[in-house]
Amino acid sequence: MKELIKKMVEVVGPSGFEGAIRDVIRTEIASHVDDIQVDAMGNLVARKGQKSPGGIRIMLAAHMDEIGVLATHVEENGFVRFTTVGGVRPHTLLGGRVIFVNGTRGVIGGERLESPGSLHSFEQMFIDVGATSRETCPVKVGDFAGFDRPFADYGDRLTSKAMDDRVGVAVLVEVLRTMESSPNEVYFVFSTQEEVGLRGATTAAYAVDPDLGISVDVTGTGDTPKGSRMEVSLGKGPAIKVRDGGMISDPRVVQWMVRSAEASGLPYQLEVLEGGTTDARAMQLTRAGVPAGCVSIPCRYIHSPSEMVDIHDVQNAVKLLVALISQPVSLG
Ligand code: CO
Ligand code: ZN
């Protein structure tokens, strides 16, 4: 599982440029699925099983894209000015590095500030790719980049850029490989452009037309010094989402997940997230509405270049999802 996570997080794939990660995922799952397609938005949509009596159509979604930056201007002396792709915050950037989709690497520097100690705005930062002129700069206006930060294994805890949501991608890949017979028809959707507004999942949910939707994504924690007031900790089990900034999970889905976790003897936590949302919102609001929920992987330092998860939460999320989709679903 650690190897799979490492493989997933290290691929560059900012929103809109998910081609490389999509190829990696496709190679991992192709021999385990009944059908596999890429739609116009770039979503990778894989089906496993067919609806049999007592079964329903379930859509599982994890997003392939990651936050990053986009070149807006190259100065005459070769420094690249940029804007953000998704929810990047300025204090996470200075001294960090990026890698462009074209392979060019760069370090993020900042202008000298009048008052030392104040925070650089994005406008006061630039990317130094080692170029000395606009003409020789390998980065052009419109080029996208992700963060450049390798995977590190601390034992139970793993850290890297893009745990959001490649850890969710790894969970779905593992669920797909380990699930056996199911009365349900299960669509595994590896979605695009989540970080810029759930765009891939929006069209994929419409196309799949599921009876039930579950996203797998990261959520914040409240277990760091003077951190957020949040009842989720690393290592205490996958989190069953009750509510986030964009969705109230269907209470029947929440209860079904809780019953399943308890019946399987799996640890779980209930998640109430103040901001942010996931692909589950897009599934819930597609067509005439779909019962939806989310299995979240607790994650520290979300949207920084070093996001951290606990391997046991990841493994237990796989077990919970396999238990959920392998049985006839009754939402009571
Ligand atoms: Co995110
Ligand atoms: Zn995410």
Short mmCIF file of C-alpha atoms and ligand atoms in Angstrom, two decimals:
data_model
loop_
_atom_site.label_atom_id
_atom_site.label_comp_id
_atom_site.label_asym_id
_atom_site.label_seq_id
_atom_site.Cartn_x
_atom_site.Cartn_y
_atom_site.Cartn_z
CA MET A 1 0.00 0.00 0.00
CA LYS A 2 2.83 2.43 0.83
CA GLU A 3 4.43 1.68 -2.53
CA LEU A 4 1.14 2.37 -4.30
CA ILE A 5 0.69 5.69 -2.45
CA LYS A 6 4.25 6.73 -3.28
CA LYS A 7 3.68 5.89 -6.93
CA MET A 8 0.47 7.95 -7.04
CA VAL A 9 1.63 11.07 -5.18
CA GLU A 10 4.84 11.54 -7.13
CA VAL A 11 3.16 12.03 -10.53
CA VAL A 12 2.64 15.66 -11.63
CA GLY A 13 -1.02 16.43 -12.36
CA PRO A 14 -2.41 19.88 -11.61
CA SER A 15 -6.09 20.44 -12.45
CA GLY A 16 -6.72 20.13 -16.18
CA PHE A 17 -3.47 18.21 -16.75
CA GLU A 18 -4.28 14.78 -15.36
CA GLY A 19 -3.00 12.79 -18.37
CA ALA A 20 0.12 11.37 -16.71
CA ILE A 21 -1.58 10.26 -13.50
CA ARG A 22 -4.49 8.86 -15.50
CA ASP A 23 -2.09 6.63 -17.46
CA VAL A 24 -0.50 5.38 -14.24
CA ILE A 25 -3.90 4.55 -12.71
CA ARG A 26 -5.13 2.88 -15.88
CA THR A 27 -2.12 0.56 -15.89
CA GLU A 28 -2.78 -0.37 -12.26
CA ILE A 29 -6.47 -1.24 -12.74
CA ALA A 30 -6.96 -2.32 -16.36
CA SER A 31 -6.84 -6.06 -15.69
CA HIS A 32 -9.30 -5.81 -12.77
CA VAL A 33 -12.25 -4.05 -14.40
CA ASP A 34 -15.07 -4.97 -16.79
CA ASP A 35 -15.04 -1.68 -18.66
CA ILE A 36 -12.80 1.37 -18.73
CA GLN A 37 -13.27 4.69 -20.50
CA VAL A 38 -11.97 8.24 -20.57
CA ASP A 39 -14.67 10.87 -21.07
CA ALA A 40 -14.48 14.34 -22.62
CA MET A 41 -13.49 15.96 -19.29
CA GLY A 42 -10.64 13.48 -18.90
CA ASN A 43 -12.25 11.44 -16.11
CA LEU A 44 -11.16 7.81 -15.98
CA VAL A 45 -14.36 5.81 -15.52
CA ALA A 46 -14.05 2.09 -14.73
CA ARG A 47 -16.92 -0.31 -14.12
CA LYS A 48 -16.75 -3.50 -12.11
CA GLY A 49 -19.65 -5.95 -11.84
CA GLN A 50 -23.24 -5.72 -12.96
CA LYS A 51 -26.46 -5.01 -11.17
CA SER A 52 -27.96 -8.29 -10.01
CA PRO A 53 -31.23 -8.70 -8.07
CA GLY A 54 -30.94 -6.70 -4.85
CA GLY A 55 -28.06 -4.67 -6.26
CA ILE A 56 -27.74 -0.98 -7.08
CA ARG A 57 -25.41 1.20 -9.12
CA ILE A 58 -22.76 2.81 -6.91
CA MET A 59 -20.37 5.56 -7.99
CA LEU A 60 -17.11 5.89 -6.08
CA ALA A 61 -15.00 8.96 -6.86
CA ALA A 62 -11.49 10.12 -6.01
CA HIS A 63 -9.89 13.05 -7.78
CA MET A 64 -6.68 12.72 -9.78
CA ASP A 65 -5.83 16.42 -9.91
CA GLU A 66 -3.72 18.34 -7.43
CA ILE A 67 -3.38 22.03 -6.58
CA GLY A 68 -0.55 23.95 -8.22
CA VAL A 69 0.42 27.10 -10.09
CA LEU A 70 0.10 28.52 -13.60
CA ALA A 71 2.57 30.85 -15.36
CA THR A 72 1.01 34.24 -16.14
CA HIS A 73 4.06 36.19 -17.28
CA VAL A 74 7.77 35.67 -17.91
CA GLU A 75 9.96 38.65 -17.08
CA GLU A 76 12.76 39.80 -19.37
CA ASN A 77 15.37 38.29 -17.04
CA GLY A 78 13.66 34.88 -17.04
CA PHE A 79 11.73 34.93 -13.77
CA VAL A 80 8.24 33.43 -14.01
CA ARG A 81 5.24 35.14 -12.42
CA PHE A 82 2.31 32.91 -11.59
CA THR A 83 -1.23 32.53 -10.35
CA THR A 84 -2.72 29.63 -8.42
CA VAL A 85 -4.60 26.50 -9.46
CA GLY A 86 -7.01 25.61 -6.66
CA GLY A 87 -6.72 26.52 -3.00
CA VAL A 88 -3.04 27.44 -2.64
CA ARG A 89 -2.16 29.76 0.24
CA PRO A 90 0.85 32.12 0.05
CA HIS A 91 2.50 31.14 3.34
CA THR A 92 3.05 27.58 2.04
CA LEU A 93 5.09 28.64 -0.98
CA LEU A 94 8.32 30.54 -0.29
CA GLY A 95 11.41 28.34 -0.64
CA GLY A 96 9.29 25.53 -2.03
CA ARG A 97 9.73 24.06 -5.47
CA VAL A 98 7.47 23.31 -8.38
CA ILE A 99 7.62 21.00 -11.35
CA PHE A 100 5.91 22.00 -14.57
CA VAL A 101 3.93 19.57 -16.69
CA ASN A 102 6.71 19.91 -19.28
CA GLY A 103 9.25 18.69 -16.69
CA THR A 104 10.89 22.04 -15.87
CA ARG A 105 11.67 22.49 -12.20
CA GLY A 106 11.83 25.76 -10.29
CA VAL A 107 12.13 27.31 -6.84
CA ILE A 108 9.71 29.92 -5.52
CA GLY A 109 11.36 33.15 -4.44
CA GLY A 110 10.00 36.44 -3.15
CA GLU A 111 10.64 40.16 -3.54
CA ARG A 112 12.27 42.09 -0.71
CA LEU A 113 9.51 43.34 1.57
CA GLU A 114 9.40 46.80 3.17
CA SER A 115 8.42 45.29 6.52
CA PRO A 116 10.39 42.14 7.21
CA GLY A 117 8.25 39.42 8.76
CA SER A 118 5.14 40.25 6.77
CA LEU A 119 3.72 37.72 4.35
CA HIS A 120 4.43 37.78 0.62
CA SER A 121 1.39 38.03 -1.60
CA PHE A 122 1.34 35.93 -4.77
CA GLU A 123 2.11 39.09 -6.73
CA GLN A 124 5.35 39.46 -4.74
CA MET A 125 6.56 35.95 -5.58
CA PHE A 126 8.13 34.42 -8.67
CA ILE A 127 9.49 31.10 -9.88
CA ASP A 128 13.21 30.82 -10.64
CA VAL A 129 13.79 28.02 -13.15
CA GLY A 130 17.43 28.94 -13.68
CA ALA A 131 16.76 30.92 -16.85
CA THR A 132 18.39 34.28 -17.55
CA SER A 133 16.08 35.63 -20.24
CA ARG A 134 12.49 35.37 -21.43
CA GLU A 135 13.70 33.90 -24.73
CA THR A 136 15.60 31.04 -23.13
CA CYS A 137 13.09 30.38 -20.34
CA PRO A 138 11.65 26.86 -20.75
CA VAL A 139 8.38 28.03 -19.20
CA LYS A 140 5.84 29.96 -21.26
CA VAL A 141 2.65 31.79 -20.30
CA GLY A 142 -0.06 29.21 -19.65
CA ASP A 143 2.23 26.43 -18.44
CA PHE A 144 0.91 24.53 -15.37
CA ALA A 145 2.95 23.11 -12.49
CA GLY A 146 2.46 21.05 -9.35
CA PHE A 147 4.55 21.12 -6.20
CA ASP A 148 7.84 19.25 -6.17
CA ARG A 149 8.19 17.45 -2.86
CA PRO A 150 9.07 13.78 -2.56
CA PHE A 151 7.18 11.12 -0.64
CA ALA A 152 8.58 10.32 2.82
CA ASP A 153 7.81 7.28 4.96
CA TYR A 154 7.93 8.05 8.71
CA GLY A 155 6.61 4.62 9.69
CA ASP A 156 2.88 4.86 10.46
CA ARG A 157 2.82 8.40 9.08
CA LEU A 158 3.43 9.25 5.44
CA THR A 159 3.99 12.70 4.00
CA SER A 160 4.11 14.14 0.48
CA LYS A 161 2.59 16.73 -1.78
CA ALA A 162 -0.73 15.69 -3.37
CA MET A 163 -1.92 13.27 -0.67
CA ASP A 164 -5.05 15.30 -1.54
CA ASP A 165 -6.27 13.24 -3.25
CA ARG A 166 -3.84 10.65 -4.55
CA VAL A 167 -4.24 8.82 -1.26
CA GLY A 168 -7.94 8.57 -2.18
CA VAL A 169 -6.93 7.37 -5.64
CA ALA A 170 -4.71 4.68 -4.05
CA VAL A 171 -7.62 3.63 -1.81
CA LEU A 172 -9.94 3.20 -4.81
CA VAL A 173 -7.29 1.25 -6.74
CA GLU A 174 -6.87 -1.08 -3.77
CA VAL A 175 -10.65 -1.46 -3.30
CA LEU A 176 -10.97 -2.35 -6.95
CA ARG A 177 -8.27 -4.97 -6.74
CA THR A 178 -9.48 -6.59 -3.51
CA MET A 179 -13.28 -6.59 -3.92
CA GLU A 180 -14.70 -9.92 -4.95
CA SER A 181 -18.29 -10.65 -5.85
CA SER A 182 -20.88 -7.96 -5.31
CA PRO A 183 -24.56 -7.67 -6.21
CA ASN A 184 -23.83 -4.05 -7.08
CA GLU A 185 -22.60 -2.44 -10.25
CA VAL A 186 -19.70 -0.29 -9.09
CA TYR A 187 -18.26 2.62 -11.04
CA PHE A 188 -14.81 3.78 -9.99
CA VAL A 189 -14.38 7.34 -11.18
CA PHE A 190 -10.95 8.97 -11.06
CA SER A 191 -12.04 12.53 -11.57
CA THR A 192 -10.46 15.67 -13.00
CA GLN A 193 -10.51 19.32 -11.91
CA GLU A 194 -11.89 18.75 -8.40
CA GLU A 195 -9.64 21.43 -6.94
CA VAL A 196 -11.13 24.10 -9.19
CA GLY A 197 -14.75 23.23 -8.48
CA LEU A 198 -15.67 19.52 -8.79
CA ARG A 199 -15.82 19.90 -12.55
CA GLY A 200 -14.92 16.36 -13.62
CA ALA A 201 -17.20 14.69 -11.09
CA THR A 202 -20.07 16.92 -12.17
CA THR A 203 -20.19 15.50 -15.69
CA ALA A 204 -19.16 11.97 -14.64
CA ALA A 205 -21.99 11.77 -12.12
CA TYR A 206 -24.45 12.81 -14.81
CA ALA A 207 -23.15 10.12 -17.16
CA VAL A 208 -22.96 7.30 -14.60
CA ASP A 209 -26.39 8.18 -13.16
CA PRO A 210 -25.74 6.33 -9.87
CA ASP A 211 -28.24 5.18 -7.22
CA LEU A 212 -25.68 6.07 -4.56
CA GLY A 213 -22.50 8.16 -4.54
CA ILE A 214 -19.45 8.01 -2.29
CA SER A 215 -16.36 10.16 -2.63
CA VAL A 216 -13.01 9.30 -1.09
CA ASP A 217 -10.99 12.38 -0.23
CA VAL A 218 -8.91 13.86 2.57
CA THR A 219 -10.25 15.84 5.51
CA GLY A 220 -8.60 18.07 8.09
CA THR A 221 -7.74 17.17 11.68
CA GLY A 222 -7.76 18.92 15.03
CA ASP A 223 -4.83 17.05 16.53
CA THR A 224 -1.92 19.47 16.08
CA PRO A 225 -0.69 22.13 18.55
CA LYS A 226 -3.28 24.92 18.83
CA GLY A 227 -4.92 23.52 15.69
CA SER A 228 -8.47 23.71 14.38
CA ARG A 229 -11.29 22.75 16.69
CA MET A 230 -12.10 19.53 14.91
CA GLU A 231 -12.88 16.05 16.25
CA VAL A 232 -10.77 14.16 13.74
CA SER A 233 -7.31 12.76 14.47
CA LEU A 234 -4.70 10.92 12.48
CA GLY A 235 -4.69 7.19 13.22
CA LYS A 236 -8.17 6.92 14.73
CA GLY A 237 -9.78 5.48 11.61
CA PRO A 238 -11.32 6.70 8.37
CA ALA A 239 -13.75 9.57 8.85
CA ILE A 240 -17.38 9.26 7.84
CA LYS A 241 -18.43 12.70 6.64
CA VAL A 242 -21.49 14.22 8.26
CA ARG A 243 -21.10 17.66 6.79
CA ASP A 244 -18.59 19.91 5.05
CA GLY A 245 -18.66 23.39 3.54
CA GLY A 246 -20.59 22.24 0.48
CA MET A 247 -22.65 19.24 1.49
CA ILE A 248 -24.73 17.64 4.20
CA SER A 249 -24.23 13.89 3.74
CA ASP A 250 -27.45 11.94 3.38
CA PRO A 251 -28.07 10.83 7.01
CA ARG A 252 -29.14 7.40 5.79
CA VAL A 253 -25.76 7.01 4.06
CA VAL A 254 -23.95 8.11 7.24
CA GLN A 255 -25.88 5.58 9.33
CA TRP A 256 -25.27 2.82 6.79
CA MET A 257 -21.52 3.53 6.89
CA VAL A 258 -21.51 3.58 10.71
CA ARG A 259 -23.41 0.26 10.86
CA SER A 260 -21.03 -1.32 8.39
CA ALA A 261 -17.90 -0.10 10.23
CA GLU A 262 -19.26 -1.43 13.53
CA ALA A 263 -20.30 -4.76 12.03
CA SER A 264 -16.83 -5.17 10.54
CA GLY A 265 -15.07 -4.09 13.73
CA LEU A 266 -13.35 -1.19 11.97
CA PRO A 267 -12.39 2.07 13.70
CA TYR A 268 -14.12 5.18 12.37
CA GLN A 269 -14.59 8.84 13.23
CA LEU A 270 -17.42 11.22 12.41
CA GLU A 271 -16.34 14.24 10.40
CA VAL A 272 -17.73 17.75 10.59
CA LEU A 273 -15.59 19.95 8.36
CA GLU A 274 -16.07 23.73 8.45
CA GLY A 275 -14.86 24.54 4.92
CA GLY A 276 -14.16 22.77 1.68
CA THR A 277 -16.10 20.05 -0.07
CA THR A 278 -15.61 16.97 -2.26
CA ASP A 279 -16.86 15.22 -5.37
CA ALA A 280 -19.71 13.83 -3.22
CA ARG A 281 -21.38 17.22 -3.55
CA ALA A 282 -21.40 16.91 -7.34
CA MET A 283 -22.87 13.41 -7.09
CA GLN A 284 -25.52 14.48 -4.58
CA LEU A 285 -26.68 17.34 -6.80
CA THR A 286 -26.63 15.56 -10.18
CA ARG A 287 -29.86 15.12 -12.15
CA ALA A 288 -32.78 14.86 -9.66
CA GLY A 289 -30.44 14.22 -6.70
CA VAL A 290 -28.60 11.15 -5.40
CA PRO A 291 -28.01 9.86 -1.85
CA ALA A 292 -24.36 10.62 -1.21
CA GLY A 293 -21.66 10.46 1.43
CA CYS A 294 -17.92 10.48 1.79
CA VAL A 295 -15.24 8.33 3.37
CA SER A 296 -12.45 10.72 4.34
CA ILE A 297 -8.80 10.08 5.03
CA PRO A 298 -7.66 12.28 7.96
CA CYS A 299 -4.83 14.49 6.73
CA ARG A 300 -2.69 17.20 8.32
CA TYR A 301 -1.39 20.29 6.49
CA ILE A 302 -3.87 19.97 3.61
CA HIS A 303 -2.99 22.13 0.59
CA SER A 304 0.60 22.51 1.73
CA PRO A 305 3.46 20.77 -0.10
CA SER A 306 3.77 18.28 2.79
CA GLU A 307 0.42 16.69 3.57
CA MET A 308 0.43 13.86 6.14
CA VAL A 309 -1.72 10.75 6.57
CA ASP A 310 -1.60 7.62 8.73
CA ILE A 311 -1.24 4.29 6.92
CA HIS A 312 -3.73 2.54 9.23
CA ASP A 313 -6.46 5.04 8.32
CA VAL A 314 -5.75 4.33 4.66
CA GLN A 315 -5.90 0.56 5.12
CA ASN A 316 -9.08 0.77 7.19
CA ALA A 317 -10.70 3.01 4.58
CA VAL A 318 -10.06 0.27 2.01
CA LYS A 319 -11.65 -2.33 4.29
CA LEU A 320 -14.66 -0.14 5.04
CA LEU A 321 -15.31 0.58 1.36
CA VAL A 322 -14.97 -3.08 0.38
CA ALA A 323 -17.47 -3.97 3.13
CA LEU A 324 -19.87 -1.24 1.98
CA ILE A 325 -19.98 -2.12 -1.70
CA SER A 326 -19.83 -5.92 -1.44
CA GLN A 327 -23.25 -6.34 0.19
CA PRO A 328 -26.78 -5.42 -0.84
CA VAL A 329 -27.25 -1.79 0.23
CA SER A 330 -30.16 -0.92 2.51
CA LEU A 331 -30.38 2.70 3.50
CA GLY A 332 -33.24 1.97 5.92
CO CO B 1 -7.92 19.66 -2.08
ZN ZN B 2 -9.27 16.67 -2.37
#
